[in-house]
Short mmCIF file of C-alpha atoms and ligand atoms in Angstrom, two decimals:
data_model
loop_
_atom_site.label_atom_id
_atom_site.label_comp_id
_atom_site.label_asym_id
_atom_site.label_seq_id
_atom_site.Cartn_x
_atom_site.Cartn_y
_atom_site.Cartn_z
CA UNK A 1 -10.81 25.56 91.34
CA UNK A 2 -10.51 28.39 88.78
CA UNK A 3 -13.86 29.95 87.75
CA UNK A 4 -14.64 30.47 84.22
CA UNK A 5 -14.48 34.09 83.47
CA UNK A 6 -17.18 35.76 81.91
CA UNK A 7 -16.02 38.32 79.71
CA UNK A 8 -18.25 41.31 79.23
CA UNK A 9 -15.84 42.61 76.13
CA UNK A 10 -16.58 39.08 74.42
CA UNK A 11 -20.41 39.16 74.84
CA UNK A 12 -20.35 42.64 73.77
CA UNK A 13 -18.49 42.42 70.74
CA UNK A 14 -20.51 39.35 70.27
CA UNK A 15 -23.72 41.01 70.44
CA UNK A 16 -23.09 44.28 68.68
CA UNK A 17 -22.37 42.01 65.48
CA UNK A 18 -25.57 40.03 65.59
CA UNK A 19 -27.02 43.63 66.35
CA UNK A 20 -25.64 44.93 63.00
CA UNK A 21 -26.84 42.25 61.04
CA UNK A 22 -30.07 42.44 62.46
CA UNK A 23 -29.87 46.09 61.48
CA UNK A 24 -28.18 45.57 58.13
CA UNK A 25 -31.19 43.63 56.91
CA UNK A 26 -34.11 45.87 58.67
CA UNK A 27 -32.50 48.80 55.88
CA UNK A 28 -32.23 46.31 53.34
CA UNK A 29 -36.11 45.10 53.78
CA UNK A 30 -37.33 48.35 54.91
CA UNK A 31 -35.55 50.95 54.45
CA UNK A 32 -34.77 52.19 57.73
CA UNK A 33 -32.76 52.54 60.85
CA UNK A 34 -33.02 52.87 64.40
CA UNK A 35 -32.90 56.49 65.44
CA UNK A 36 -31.60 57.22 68.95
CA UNK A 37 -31.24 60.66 69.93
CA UNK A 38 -29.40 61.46 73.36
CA UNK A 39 -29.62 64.82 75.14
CA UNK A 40 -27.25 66.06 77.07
CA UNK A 41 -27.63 69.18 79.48
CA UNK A 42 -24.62 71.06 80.49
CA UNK A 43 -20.77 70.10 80.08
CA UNK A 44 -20.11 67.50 83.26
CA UNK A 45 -17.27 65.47 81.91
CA UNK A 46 -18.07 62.18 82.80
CA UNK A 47 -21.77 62.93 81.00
CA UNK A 48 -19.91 63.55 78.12
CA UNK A 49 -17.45 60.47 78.39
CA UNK A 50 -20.70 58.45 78.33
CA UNK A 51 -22.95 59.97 75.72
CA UNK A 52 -19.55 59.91 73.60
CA UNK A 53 -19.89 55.89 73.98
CA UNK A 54 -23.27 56.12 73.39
CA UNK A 55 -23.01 58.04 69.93
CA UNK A 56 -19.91 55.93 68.35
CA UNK A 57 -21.49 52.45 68.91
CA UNK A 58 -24.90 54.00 67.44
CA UNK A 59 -23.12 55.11 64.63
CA UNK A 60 -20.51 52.04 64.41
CA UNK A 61 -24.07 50.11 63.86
CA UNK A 62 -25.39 52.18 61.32
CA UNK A 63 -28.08 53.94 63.65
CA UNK A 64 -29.10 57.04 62.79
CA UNK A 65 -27.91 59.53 65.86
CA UNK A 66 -28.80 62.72 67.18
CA UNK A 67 -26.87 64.71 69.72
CA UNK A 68 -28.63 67.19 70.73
CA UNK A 69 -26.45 69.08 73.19
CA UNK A 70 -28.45 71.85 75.47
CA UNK A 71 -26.98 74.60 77.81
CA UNK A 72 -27.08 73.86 81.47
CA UNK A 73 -29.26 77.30 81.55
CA UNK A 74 -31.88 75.13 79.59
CA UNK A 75 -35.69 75.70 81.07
CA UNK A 76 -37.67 72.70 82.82
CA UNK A 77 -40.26 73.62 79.86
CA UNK A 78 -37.63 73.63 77.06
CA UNK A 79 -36.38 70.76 78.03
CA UNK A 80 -40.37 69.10 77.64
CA UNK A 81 -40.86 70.87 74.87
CA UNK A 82 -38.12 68.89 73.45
CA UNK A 83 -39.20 65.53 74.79
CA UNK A 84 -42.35 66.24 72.97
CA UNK A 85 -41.11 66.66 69.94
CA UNK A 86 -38.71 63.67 69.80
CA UNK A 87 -41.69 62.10 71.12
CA UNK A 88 -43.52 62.81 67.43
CA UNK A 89 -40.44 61.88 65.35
CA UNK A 90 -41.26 58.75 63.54
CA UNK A 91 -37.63 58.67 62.81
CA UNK A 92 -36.42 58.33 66.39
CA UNK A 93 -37.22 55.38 68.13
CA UNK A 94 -34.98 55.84 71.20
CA UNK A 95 -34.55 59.06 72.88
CA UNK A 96 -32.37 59.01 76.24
CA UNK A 97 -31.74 62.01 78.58
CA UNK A 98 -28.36 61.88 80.14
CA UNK A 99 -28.16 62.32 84.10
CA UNK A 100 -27.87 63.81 86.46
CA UNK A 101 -29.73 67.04 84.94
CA UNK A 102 -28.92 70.67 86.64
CA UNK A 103 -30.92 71.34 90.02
CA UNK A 104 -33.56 73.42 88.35
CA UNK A 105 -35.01 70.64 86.32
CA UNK A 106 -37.29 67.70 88.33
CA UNK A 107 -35.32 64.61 86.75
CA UNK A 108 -38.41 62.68 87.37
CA UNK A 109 -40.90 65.03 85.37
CA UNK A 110 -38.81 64.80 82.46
CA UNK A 111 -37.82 61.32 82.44
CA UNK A 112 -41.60 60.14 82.80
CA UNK A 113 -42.44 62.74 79.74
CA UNK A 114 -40.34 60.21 77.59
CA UNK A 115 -42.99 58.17 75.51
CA UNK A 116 -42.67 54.97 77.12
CA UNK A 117 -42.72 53.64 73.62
CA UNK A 118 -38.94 55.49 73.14
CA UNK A 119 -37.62 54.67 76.32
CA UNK A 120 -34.94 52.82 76.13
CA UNK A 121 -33.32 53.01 79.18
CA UNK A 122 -36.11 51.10 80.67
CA UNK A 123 -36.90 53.29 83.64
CA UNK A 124 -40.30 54.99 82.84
CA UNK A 125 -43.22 53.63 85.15
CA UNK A 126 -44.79 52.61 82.78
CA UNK A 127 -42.19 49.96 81.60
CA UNK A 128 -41.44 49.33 85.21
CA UNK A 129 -45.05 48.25 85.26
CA UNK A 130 -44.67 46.13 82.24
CA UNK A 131 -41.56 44.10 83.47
CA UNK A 132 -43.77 43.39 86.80
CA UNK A 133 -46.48 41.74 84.66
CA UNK A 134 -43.93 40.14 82.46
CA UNK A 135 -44.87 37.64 79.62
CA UNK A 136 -46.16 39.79 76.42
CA UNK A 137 -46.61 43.05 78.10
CA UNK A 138 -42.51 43.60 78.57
CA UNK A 139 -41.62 45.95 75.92
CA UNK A 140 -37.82 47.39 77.31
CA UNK A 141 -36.01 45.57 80.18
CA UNK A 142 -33.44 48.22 81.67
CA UNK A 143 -30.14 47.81 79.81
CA UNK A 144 -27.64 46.79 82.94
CA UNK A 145 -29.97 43.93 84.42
CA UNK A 146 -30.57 43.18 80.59
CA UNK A 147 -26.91 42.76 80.08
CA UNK A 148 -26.35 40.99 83.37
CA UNK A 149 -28.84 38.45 82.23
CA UNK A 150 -27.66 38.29 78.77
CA UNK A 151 -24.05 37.17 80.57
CA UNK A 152 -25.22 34.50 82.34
CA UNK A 153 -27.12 33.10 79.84
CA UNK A 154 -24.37 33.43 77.16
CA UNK A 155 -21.67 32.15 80.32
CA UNK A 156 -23.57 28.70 79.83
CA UNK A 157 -24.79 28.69 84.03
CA UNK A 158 -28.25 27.29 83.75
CA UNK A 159 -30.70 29.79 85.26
CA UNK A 160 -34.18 27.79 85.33
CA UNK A 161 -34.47 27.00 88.92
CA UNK A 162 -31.67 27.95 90.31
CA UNK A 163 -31.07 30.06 94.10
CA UNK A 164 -30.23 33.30 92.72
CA UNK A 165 -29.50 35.87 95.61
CA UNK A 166 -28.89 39.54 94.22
CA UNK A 167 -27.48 41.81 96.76
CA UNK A 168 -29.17 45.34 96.31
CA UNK A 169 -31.74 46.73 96.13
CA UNK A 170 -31.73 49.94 93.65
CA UNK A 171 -34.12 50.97 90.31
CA UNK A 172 -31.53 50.57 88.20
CA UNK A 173 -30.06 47.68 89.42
CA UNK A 174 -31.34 45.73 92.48
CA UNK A 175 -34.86 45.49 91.86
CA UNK A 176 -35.03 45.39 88.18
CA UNK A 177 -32.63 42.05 87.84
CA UNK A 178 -34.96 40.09 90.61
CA UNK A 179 -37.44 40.85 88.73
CA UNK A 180 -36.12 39.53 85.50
CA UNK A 181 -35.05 36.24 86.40
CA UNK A 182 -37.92 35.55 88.11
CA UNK A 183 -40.17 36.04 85.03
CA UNK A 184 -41.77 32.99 83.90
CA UNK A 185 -39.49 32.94 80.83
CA UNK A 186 -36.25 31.30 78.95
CA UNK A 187 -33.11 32.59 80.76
CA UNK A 188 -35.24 32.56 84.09
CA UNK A 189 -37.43 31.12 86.02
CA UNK A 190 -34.82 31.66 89.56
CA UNK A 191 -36.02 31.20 92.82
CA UNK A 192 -34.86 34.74 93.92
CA UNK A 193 -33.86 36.47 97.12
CA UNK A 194 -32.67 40.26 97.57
CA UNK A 195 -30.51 41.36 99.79
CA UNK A 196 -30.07 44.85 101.55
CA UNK A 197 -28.86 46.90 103.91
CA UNK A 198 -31.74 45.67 106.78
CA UNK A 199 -30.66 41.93 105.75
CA UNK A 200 -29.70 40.09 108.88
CA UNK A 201 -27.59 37.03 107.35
CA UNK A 202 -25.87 38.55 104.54
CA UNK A 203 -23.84 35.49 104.25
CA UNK A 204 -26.48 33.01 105.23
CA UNK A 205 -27.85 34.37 101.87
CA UNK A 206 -25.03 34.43 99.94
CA UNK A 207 -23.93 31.13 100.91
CA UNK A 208 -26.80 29.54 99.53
CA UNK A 209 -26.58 31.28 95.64
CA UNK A 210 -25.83 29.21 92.69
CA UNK A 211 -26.40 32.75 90.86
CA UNK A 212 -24.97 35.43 93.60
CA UNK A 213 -25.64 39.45 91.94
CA UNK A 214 -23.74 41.78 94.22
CA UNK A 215 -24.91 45.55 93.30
CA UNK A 216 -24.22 47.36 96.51
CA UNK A 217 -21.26 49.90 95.64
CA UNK A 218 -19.63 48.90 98.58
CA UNK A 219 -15.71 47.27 97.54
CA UNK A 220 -15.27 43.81 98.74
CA UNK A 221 -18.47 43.35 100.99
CA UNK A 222 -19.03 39.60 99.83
CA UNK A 223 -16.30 37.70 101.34
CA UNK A 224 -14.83 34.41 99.78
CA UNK A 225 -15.90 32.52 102.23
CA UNK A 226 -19.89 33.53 101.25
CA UNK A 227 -19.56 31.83 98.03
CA UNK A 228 -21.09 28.39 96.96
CA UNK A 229 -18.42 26.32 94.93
CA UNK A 230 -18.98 26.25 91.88
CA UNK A 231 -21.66 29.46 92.16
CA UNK A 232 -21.79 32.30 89.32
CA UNK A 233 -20.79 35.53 90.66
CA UNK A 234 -21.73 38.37 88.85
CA UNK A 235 -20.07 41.66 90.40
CA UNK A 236 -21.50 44.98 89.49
CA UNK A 237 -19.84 46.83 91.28
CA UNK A 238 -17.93 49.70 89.98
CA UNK A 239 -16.20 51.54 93.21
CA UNK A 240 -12.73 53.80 92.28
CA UNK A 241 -10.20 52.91 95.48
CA UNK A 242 -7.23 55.08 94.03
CA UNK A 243 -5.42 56.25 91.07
CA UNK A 244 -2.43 54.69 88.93
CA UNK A 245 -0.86 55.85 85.90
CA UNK A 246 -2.14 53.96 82.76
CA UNK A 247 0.33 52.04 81.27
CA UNK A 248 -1.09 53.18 77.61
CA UNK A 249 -1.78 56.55 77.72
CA UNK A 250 0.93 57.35 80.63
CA UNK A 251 -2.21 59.34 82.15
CA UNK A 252 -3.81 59.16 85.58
CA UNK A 253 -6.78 56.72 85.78
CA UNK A 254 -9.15 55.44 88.42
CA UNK A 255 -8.40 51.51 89.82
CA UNK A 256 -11.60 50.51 89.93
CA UNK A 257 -12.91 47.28 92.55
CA UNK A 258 -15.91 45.10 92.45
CA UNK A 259 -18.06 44.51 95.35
CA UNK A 260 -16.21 40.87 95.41
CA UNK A 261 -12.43 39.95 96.38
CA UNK A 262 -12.09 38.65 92.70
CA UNK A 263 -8.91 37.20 93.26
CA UNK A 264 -9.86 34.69 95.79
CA UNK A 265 -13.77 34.45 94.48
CA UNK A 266 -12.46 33.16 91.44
CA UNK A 267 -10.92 30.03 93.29
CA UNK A 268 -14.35 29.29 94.38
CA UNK A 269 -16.77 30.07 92.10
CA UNK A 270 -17.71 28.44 88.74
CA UNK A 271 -18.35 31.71 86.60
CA UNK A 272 -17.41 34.82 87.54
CA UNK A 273 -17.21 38.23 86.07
CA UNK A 274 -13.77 40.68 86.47
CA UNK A 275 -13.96 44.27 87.36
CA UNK A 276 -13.43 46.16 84.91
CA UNK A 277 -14.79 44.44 81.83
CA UNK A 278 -17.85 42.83 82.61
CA UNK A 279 -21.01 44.19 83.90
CA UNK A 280 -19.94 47.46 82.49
CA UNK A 281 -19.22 46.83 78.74
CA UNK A 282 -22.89 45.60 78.79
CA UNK A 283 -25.17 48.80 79.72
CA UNK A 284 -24.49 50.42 76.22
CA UNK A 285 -24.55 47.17 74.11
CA UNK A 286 -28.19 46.93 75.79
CA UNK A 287 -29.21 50.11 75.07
CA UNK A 288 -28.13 49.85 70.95
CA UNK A 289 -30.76 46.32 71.78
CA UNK A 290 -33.97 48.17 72.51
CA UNK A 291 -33.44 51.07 70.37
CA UNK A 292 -33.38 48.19 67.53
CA UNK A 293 -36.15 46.19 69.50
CA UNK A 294 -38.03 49.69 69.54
CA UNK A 295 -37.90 50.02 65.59
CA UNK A 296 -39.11 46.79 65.44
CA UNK A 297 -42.67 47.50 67.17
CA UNK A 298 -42.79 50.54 64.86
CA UNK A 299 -42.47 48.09 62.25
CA UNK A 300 -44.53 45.56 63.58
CA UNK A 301 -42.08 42.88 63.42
CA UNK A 302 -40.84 42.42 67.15
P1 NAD B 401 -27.35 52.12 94.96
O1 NAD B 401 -26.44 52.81 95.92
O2 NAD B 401 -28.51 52.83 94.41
O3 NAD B 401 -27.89 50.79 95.66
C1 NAD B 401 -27.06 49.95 96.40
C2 NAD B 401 -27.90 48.90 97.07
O4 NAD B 401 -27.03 48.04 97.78
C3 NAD B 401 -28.90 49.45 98.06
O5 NAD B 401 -30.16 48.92 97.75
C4 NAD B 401 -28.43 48.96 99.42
O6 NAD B 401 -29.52 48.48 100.21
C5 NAD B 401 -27.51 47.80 99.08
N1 NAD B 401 -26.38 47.78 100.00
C6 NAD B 401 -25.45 48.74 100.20
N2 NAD B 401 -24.59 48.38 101.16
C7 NAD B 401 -24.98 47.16 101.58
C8 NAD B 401 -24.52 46.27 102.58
N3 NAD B 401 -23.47 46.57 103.34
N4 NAD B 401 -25.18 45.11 102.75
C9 NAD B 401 -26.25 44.80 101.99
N5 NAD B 401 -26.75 45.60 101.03
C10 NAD B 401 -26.12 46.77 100.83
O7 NAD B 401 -26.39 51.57 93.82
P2 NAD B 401 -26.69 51.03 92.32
O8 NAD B 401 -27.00 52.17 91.44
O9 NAD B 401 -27.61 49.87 92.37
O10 NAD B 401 -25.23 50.51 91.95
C11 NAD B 401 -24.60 49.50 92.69
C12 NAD B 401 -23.17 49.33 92.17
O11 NAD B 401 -23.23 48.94 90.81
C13 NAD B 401 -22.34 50.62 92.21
O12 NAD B 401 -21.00 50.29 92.49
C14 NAD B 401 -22.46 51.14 90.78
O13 NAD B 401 -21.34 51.93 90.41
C15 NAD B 401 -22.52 49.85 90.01
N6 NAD B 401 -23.20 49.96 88.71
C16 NAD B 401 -22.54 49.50 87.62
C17 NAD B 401 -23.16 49.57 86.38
C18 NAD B 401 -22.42 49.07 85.18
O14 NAD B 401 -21.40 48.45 85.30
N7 NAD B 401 -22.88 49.28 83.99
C19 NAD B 401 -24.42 50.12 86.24
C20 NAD B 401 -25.08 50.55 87.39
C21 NAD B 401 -24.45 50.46 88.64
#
């Protein structure tokens, strides 16, 4: 059997264009656009790489965009100071602080100074709180779990009832995707497990997942012989085993694995997603989601 590959680069371009209608019409009606500012501290390249990613799909969707670009010298009271007042910008509906900040600066006092009514990455307590309780009260669901959700939905695998053992057991990750298929809600309603590092019968788990989420950072831990036939294996995984020359730019790049063996998973499984180019593509189309989804509450029309 050859599983159906679920093609991150496909949702994503699918996505961003109902995005830009969505947004197209909002500025047509009322006149305005989601504003996402992103602050970056210091020059760490791959910080860059990302806000870089960040900034062209805002703008490729007509957002308005702020980099705001700080020195790595930057105070822990600048740096609030400047929370605040994105905070009481009625034009910014989004504001995101790129990590990892310098060692001077408590990440977790300035990420929780974010008005959980901006934050879009999901991760303030307060929306953390609001995912638990579900129903109404979820305002931002963190953009990778989003976008693994939003791929098995769009792969066609039915969700409603179905064993879904995620493997991991992170914020960002882990805990965050149990949590959202569980909710009482379309595109869930799973009977979930999660798996971790004190799991006894990793297999035993895995074995029995129609939906299997692997999220441990750890390349090829779930063995072929741990999946259900037929199953939906979503690797998130993202772990650089070596270097090869890219055929494109002739430049060295990282060869990235999955936490799965997708070569022989795929012979197994029903849906399954590659690595590269299918968990990952989804983070930032997420993100573009609830800074529109965040305008919309300001608007009143969520
Ligand atoms: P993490 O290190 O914070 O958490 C890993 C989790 O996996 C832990 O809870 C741990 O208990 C569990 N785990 C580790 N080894 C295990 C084992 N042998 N058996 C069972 N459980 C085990 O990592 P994270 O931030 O959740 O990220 C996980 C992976 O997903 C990484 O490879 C990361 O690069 C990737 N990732 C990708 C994206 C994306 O594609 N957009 C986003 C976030 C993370």
């Amino acid at each position: 059997m050859t599983a159906k590959l679920i093609k991150g680069t496909e949702i994503r371009d699918e996505i961003l264009k109902e995005l830009k209608v969505e947004v197209d019409k909002i500025k047509e009606e009322h006149g305005v656009v989601p504003g996402l500012v992103t602050i970056l501290v210091g020059e760490d390249p791959a910080s860059i790489s990302y806000v870089t990613s960040k900034i062209r799909t805002a703008q490729n969707l007509g957002y308005k965009e702020i980099q705001d670009n700080q020195s790595v010298e930057i105070k822990e009271e600048e740096l609030l100071s400047l929370i605040d007042k994105y905070n009481k910008d009625d034009s910014i509906h989004g504001i995101l602080v790129q990590l990892p900040l310098p060692k001077h600066i408590d990440e977790k006092k300035i990420l929780n100074a974010i008005d959980p009514d901006k934050d879009v990455d999901g991760f303030h307590p307060v929306n953390v709180g609001r995912l638990m309780i579900g129903g109404g009260e979820v305002k931002f669901l963190p953009c990778t779990p989003a976008g693994i959700q939003e791929l098995i939905v769009r792969s066609g695998m039915e969700i409603e009832g179905a064993e879904v053992v995620v493997v991991g057991r992170s914020n960002i990750v882990g805990k965050p995707i149990a949590n959202i298929l569980l909710q009482k809600a379309k595109g869930a309603n799973a009977t979930v497990t999660v798996a971790h590092t004190r799991t006894k019968d990793l297999a035993f788990h895995c074995k029995r997942a129609d939906i299997l989420v692997v999220a441990a950072g750890v390349p090829g831990l779930v063995k072929p012989e741990w999946i259900k036939p037929g199953a939906c294996v979503i690797d998130v995984g993202v772990n650089r085993v070596g270097e090869k020359i890219s055929e494109k730019t002739g430049k060295k790049i990282a060869i990235l694995k999955g936490d799965v063996d997708f070569d022989e998973a795929k012979e197994i499984a029903g849906y399954i997603t590659p690595v590269p180019g299918g968990v990952g593509p989804m983070t930032i189309t997420m993100l573009m989601r609830n800074t529109l989804r965040s305008l919309k509450f300001h608007l009143g029309i969520a």
